[in-house]
Amino acid sequence: MKRALILIFVLIGCVPSLRSVGPTLEHHTGAQSAYNAQAIFQALERLDYQVASHTPPTITAIYRDRSEVFRVRIDYGDGGYQVSLVDSAGMHQATDARTGMMMISDRYHRYISRLETWIGRMLERGGGGNTGSGGSAVASERVIPLTSPTSLGT
């Protein structure tokens, strides 16, 4: 009965959501931050991402699927995590001339949605801490133009 009540509180949102990250993401090195990092690493491994670098509180990872390659930066802290695009190849990345907004293939968003889903699953499996998934953003100020998928090296 007690476990059921705790589960109800978690499901109705008494636990802070990781979607509330962004500018308020605090980069602490506490137990929650380490817990979030562990869940991120487990999700990356599960989905065959290559970890290119890890300097707390940031993980950089590369995903390759045939001719599509992209690199993401995952910032994490006690409050959750945030996924941002660093660069890509084969993902039709371009800047819209009229609006100045970064455009990228819908496939990128599906890959990131899947990653966020798995991070959420790994957080839930741990049996504690914040659950849910973080927000993703195409960070145009960090985009590096590429000429081919092979220029993304590890």
mmCIF file of C-alpha atoms in Angstrom:
data_model
loop_
_atom_site.group_PDB
_atom_site.id
_atom_site.type_symbol
_atom_site.label_atom_id
_atom_site.label_comp_id
_atom_site.label_asym_id
_atom_site.label_seq_id
_atom_site.Cartn_x
_atom_site.Cartn_y
_atom_site.Cartn_z
ATOM 1 C CA MET A 1 0.000 0.000 0.000
ATOM 2 C CA LYS A 2 2.789 2.404 0.935
ATOM 3 C CA ARG A 3 4.639 1.652 -2.351
ATOM 4 C CA ALA A 4 1.431 2.294 -4.291
ATOM 5 C CA LEU A 5 1.043 5.744 -2.690
ATOM 6 C CA ILE A 6 4.645 6.644 -3.482
ATOM 7 C CA LEU A 7 4.138 5.532 -7.080
ATOM 8 C CA ILE A 8 0.983 7.668 -7.322
ATOM 9 C CA PHE A 9 2.854 10.723 -6.059
ATOM 10 C CA VAL A 10 5.580 10.156 -8.647
ATOM 11 C CA LEU A 11 3.049 9.684 -11.454
ATOM 12 C CA ILE A 12 1.048 12.820 -10.628
ATOM 13 C CA GLY A 13 4.127 14.971 -10.650
ATOM 14 C CA CYS A 14 5.211 15.459 -7.071
ATOM 15 C CA VAL A 15 8.736 14.683 -8.254
ATOM 16 C CA PRO A 16 10.304 17.523 -10.281
ATOM 17 C CA SER A 17 10.261 16.882 -14.007
ATOM 18 C CA LEU A 18 13.498 16.837 -15.963
ATOM 19 C CA ARG A 19 11.773 18.804 -18.713
ATOM 20 C CA SER A 20 12.175 21.876 -16.548
ATOM 21 C CA VAL A 21 15.876 22.093 -17.366
ATOM 22 C CA GLY A 22 17.420 24.700 -19.624
ATOM 23 C CA PRO A 23 18.808 27.955 -18.402
ATOM 24 C CA THR A 24 18.126 26.851 -14.813
ATOM 25 C CA LEU A 25 20.077 23.581 -15.130
ATOM 26 C CA GLU A 26 22.471 23.591 -12.220
ATOM 27 C CA HIS A 27 25.754 21.746 -12.640
ATOM 28 C CA HIS A 28 26.376 20.230 -9.240
ATOM 29 C CA THR A 29 28.543 17.248 -8.569
ATOM 30 C CA GLY A 30 26.187 15.694 -6.048
ATOM 31 C CA ALA A 31 24.723 12.220 -5.963
ATOM 32 C CA GLN A 32 21.790 13.205 -8.209
ATOM 33 C CA SER A 33 24.160 14.543 -10.860
ATOM 34 C CA ALA A 34 26.155 11.306 -10.815
ATOM 35 C CA TYR A 35 22.902 9.321 -10.975
ATOM 36 C CA ASN A 36 21.762 11.328 -14.031
ATOM 37 C CA ALA A 37 25.153 10.823 -15.733
ATOM 38 C CA GLN A 38 24.976 7.073 -15.155
ATOM 39 C CA ALA A 39 21.505 6.901 -16.743
ATOM 40 C CA ILE A 40 22.721 8.931 -19.733
ATOM 41 C CA PHE A 41 25.709 6.604 -20.252
ATOM 42 C CA GLN A 42 23.458 3.532 -20.054
ATOM 43 C CA ALA A 43 21.067 4.986 -22.651
ATOM 44 C CA LEU A 44 23.927 5.967 -24.971
ATOM 45 C CA GLU A 45 25.353 2.452 -24.774
ATOM 46 C CA ARG A 46 21.940 0.856 -25.343
ATOM 47 C CA LEU A 47 21.434 2.905 -28.536
ATOM 48 C CA ASP A 48 24.993 2.442 -29.896
ATOM 49 C CA TYR A 49 26.175 6.025 -29.487
ATOM 50 C CA GLN A 50 29.936 6.515 -29.187
ATOM 51 C CA VAL A 51 31.012 8.674 -26.268
ATOM 52 C CA ALA A 52 33.514 11.122 -27.737
ATOM 53 C CA SER A 53 34.295 12.913 -24.487
ATOM 54 C CA HIS A 54 33.165 13.326 -20.905
ATOM 55 C CA THR A 55 34.156 16.282 -18.801
ATOM 56 C CA PRO A 56 31.594 16.656 -16.008
ATOM 57 C CA PRO A 57 28.978 18.022 -16.370
ATOM 58 C CA THR A 58 29.106 17.488 -20.161
ATOM 59 C CA ILE A 59 29.051 14.369 -22.328
ATOM 60 C CA THR A 60 29.672 14.561 -26.073
ATOM 61 C CA ALA A 61 28.452 11.589 -28.110
ATOM 62 C CA ILE A 62 28.327 10.618 -31.782
ATOM 63 C CA TYR A 63 25.637 8.570 -33.510
ATOM 64 C CA ARG A 64 26.140 6.946 -36.908
ATOM 65 C CA ASP A 65 23.403 5.355 -38.989
ATOM 66 C CA ARG A 66 24.501 4.621 -42.537
ATOM 67 C CA SER A 67 25.137 8.033 -44.152
ATOM 68 C CA GLU A 68 23.641 9.994 -41.258
ATOM 69 C CA VAL A 69 25.993 11.129 -38.517
ATOM 70 C CA PHE A 70 25.506 13.652 -35.750
ATOM 71 C CA ARG A 71 27.228 14.764 -32.580
ATOM 72 C CA VAL A 72 25.298 15.833 -29.497
ATOM 73 C CA ARG A 73 26.302 17.566 -26.312
ATOM 74 C CA ILE A 74 24.493 16.431 -23.183
ATOM 75 C CA ASP A 75 24.750 18.778 -20.224
ATOM 76 C CA TYR A 76 23.605 17.267 -16.939
ATOM 77 C CA GLY A 77 23.333 18.285 -13.335
ATOM 78 C CA ASP A 78 21.308 17.693 -10.211
ATOM 79 C CA GLY A 79 18.217 19.140 -11.936
ATOM 80 C CA GLY A 80 18.267 16.929 -15.036
ATOM 81 C CA TYR A 81 19.853 17.052 -18.461
ATOM 82 C CA GLN A 82 19.664 18.849 -21.797
ATOM 83 C CA VAL A 83 20.554 17.501 -25.251
ATOM 84 C CA SER A 84 21.882 19.914 -27.910
ATOM 85 C CA LEU A 85 23.069 19.341 -31.463
ATOM 86 C CA VAL A 86 26.742 20.123 -32.020
ATOM 87 C CA ASP A 87 27.098 19.189 -35.701
ATOM 88 C CA SER A 88 25.868 16.713 -38.293
ATOM 89 C CA ALA A 89 26.432 15.226 -41.734
ATOM 90 C CA GLY A 90 23.846 13.645 -43.989
ATOM 91 C CA MET A 91 21.024 15.173 -41.907
ATOM 92 C CA HIS A 92 20.213 18.024 -44.343
ATOM 93 C CA GLN A 93 21.275 20.629 -41.801
ATOM 94 C CA ALA A 94 20.936 24.195 -43.085
ATOM 95 C CA THR A 95 19.999 27.685 -42.019
ATOM 96 C CA ASP A 96 16.701 29.004 -43.378
ATOM 97 C CA ALA A 97 17.595 32.160 -45.349
ATOM 98 C CA ARG A 98 14.331 33.920 -44.453
ATOM 99 C CA THR A 99 14.111 33.178 -40.738
ATOM 100 C CA GLY A 100 17.716 32.411 -39.808
ATOM 101 C CA MET A 101 16.522 29.293 -37.956
ATOM 102 C CA MET A 102 18.506 26.078 -38.011
ATOM 103 C CA MET A 103 16.764 23.372 -40.010
ATOM 104 C CA ILE A 104 17.550 19.658 -39.848
ATOM 105 C CA SER A 105 15.996 16.383 -40.991
ATOM 106 C CA ASP A 106 13.021 15.096 -39.001
ATOM 107 C CA ARG A 107 15.033 11.917 -38.505
ATOM 108 C CA TYR A 108 17.332 13.810 -36.117
ATOM 109 C CA HIS A 109 14.363 14.642 -33.888
ATOM 110 C CA ARG A 110 13.281 10.987 -33.898
ATOM 111 C CA TYR A 111 16.779 9.875 -32.881
ATOM 112 C CA ILE A 112 16.831 12.409 -30.030
ATOM 113 C CA SER A 113 13.322 11.505 -28.904
ATOM 114 C CA ARG A 114 14.412 7.864 -28.718
ATOM 115 C CA LEU A 115 17.532 8.830 -26.748
ATOM 116 C CA GLU A 116 15.470 10.875 -24.274
ATOM 117 C CA THR A 117 13.013 7.997 -23.880
ATOM 118 C CA TRP A 118 15.864 5.615 -23.016
ATOM 119 C CA ILE A 119 17.444 8.072 -20.593
ATOM 120 C CA GLY A 120 14.046 8.282 -18.868
ATOM 121 C CA ARG A 121 13.841 4.491 -18.722
ATOM 122 C CA MET A 122 17.317 4.230 -17.234
ATOM 123 C CA LEU A 123 16.436 6.850 -14.607
ATOM 124 C CA GLU A 124 13.275 4.940 -13.693
ATOM 125 C CA ARG A 125 15.139 1.636 -13.437
ATOM 126 C CA GLY A 126 17.450 3.116 -10.851
ATOM 127 C CA GLY A 127 14.542 3.257 -8.424
ATOM 128 C CA GLY A 128 15.014 6.822 -7.301
ATOM 129 C CA GLY A 129 15.795 10.363 -8.272
ATOM 130 C CA ASN A 130 14.086 12.413 -10.925
ATOM 131 C CA THR A 131 12.320 10.590 -13.750
ATOM 132 C CA GLY A 132 11.284 11.664 -17.197
ATOM 133 C CA SER A 133 13.228 13.052 -20.101
ATOM 134 C CA GLY A 134 15.036 16.259 -20.815
ATOM 135 C CA GLY A 135 14.479 18.800 -23.522
ATOM 136 C CA SER A 136 16.468 18.936 -26.709
ATOM 137 C CA ALA A 137 17.421 21.947 -28.724
ATOM 138 C CA VAL A 138 19.232 22.623 -31.965
ATOM 139 C CA ALA A 139 21.861 25.037 -30.775
ATOM 140 C CA SER A 140 22.766 27.021 -33.877
ATOM 141 C CA GLU A 141 25.550 28.904 -32.125
ATOM 142 C CA ARG A 142 27.422 25.599 -31.656
ATOM 143 C CA VAL A 143 26.881 24.151 -35.151
ATOM 144 C CA ILE A 144 30.043 23.354 -37.101
ATOM 145 C CA PRO A 145 29.566 22.959 -40.883
ATOM 146 C CA LEU A 146 30.715 19.586 -42.190
ATOM 147 C CA THR A 147 31.578 18.323 -45.640
ATOM 148 C CA SER A 148 31.176 14.584 -45.036
ATOM 149 C CA PRO A 149 30.152 12.121 -42.331
ATOM 150 C CA THR A 150 33.772 11.030 -41.933
ATOM 151 C CA SER A 151 34.831 14.487 -40.749
ATOM 152 C CA LEU A 152 33.073 13.808 -37.439
ATOM 153 C CA GLY A 153 35.845 11.485 -36.142
ATOM 154 C CA THR A 154 35.910 10.459 -32.486
#
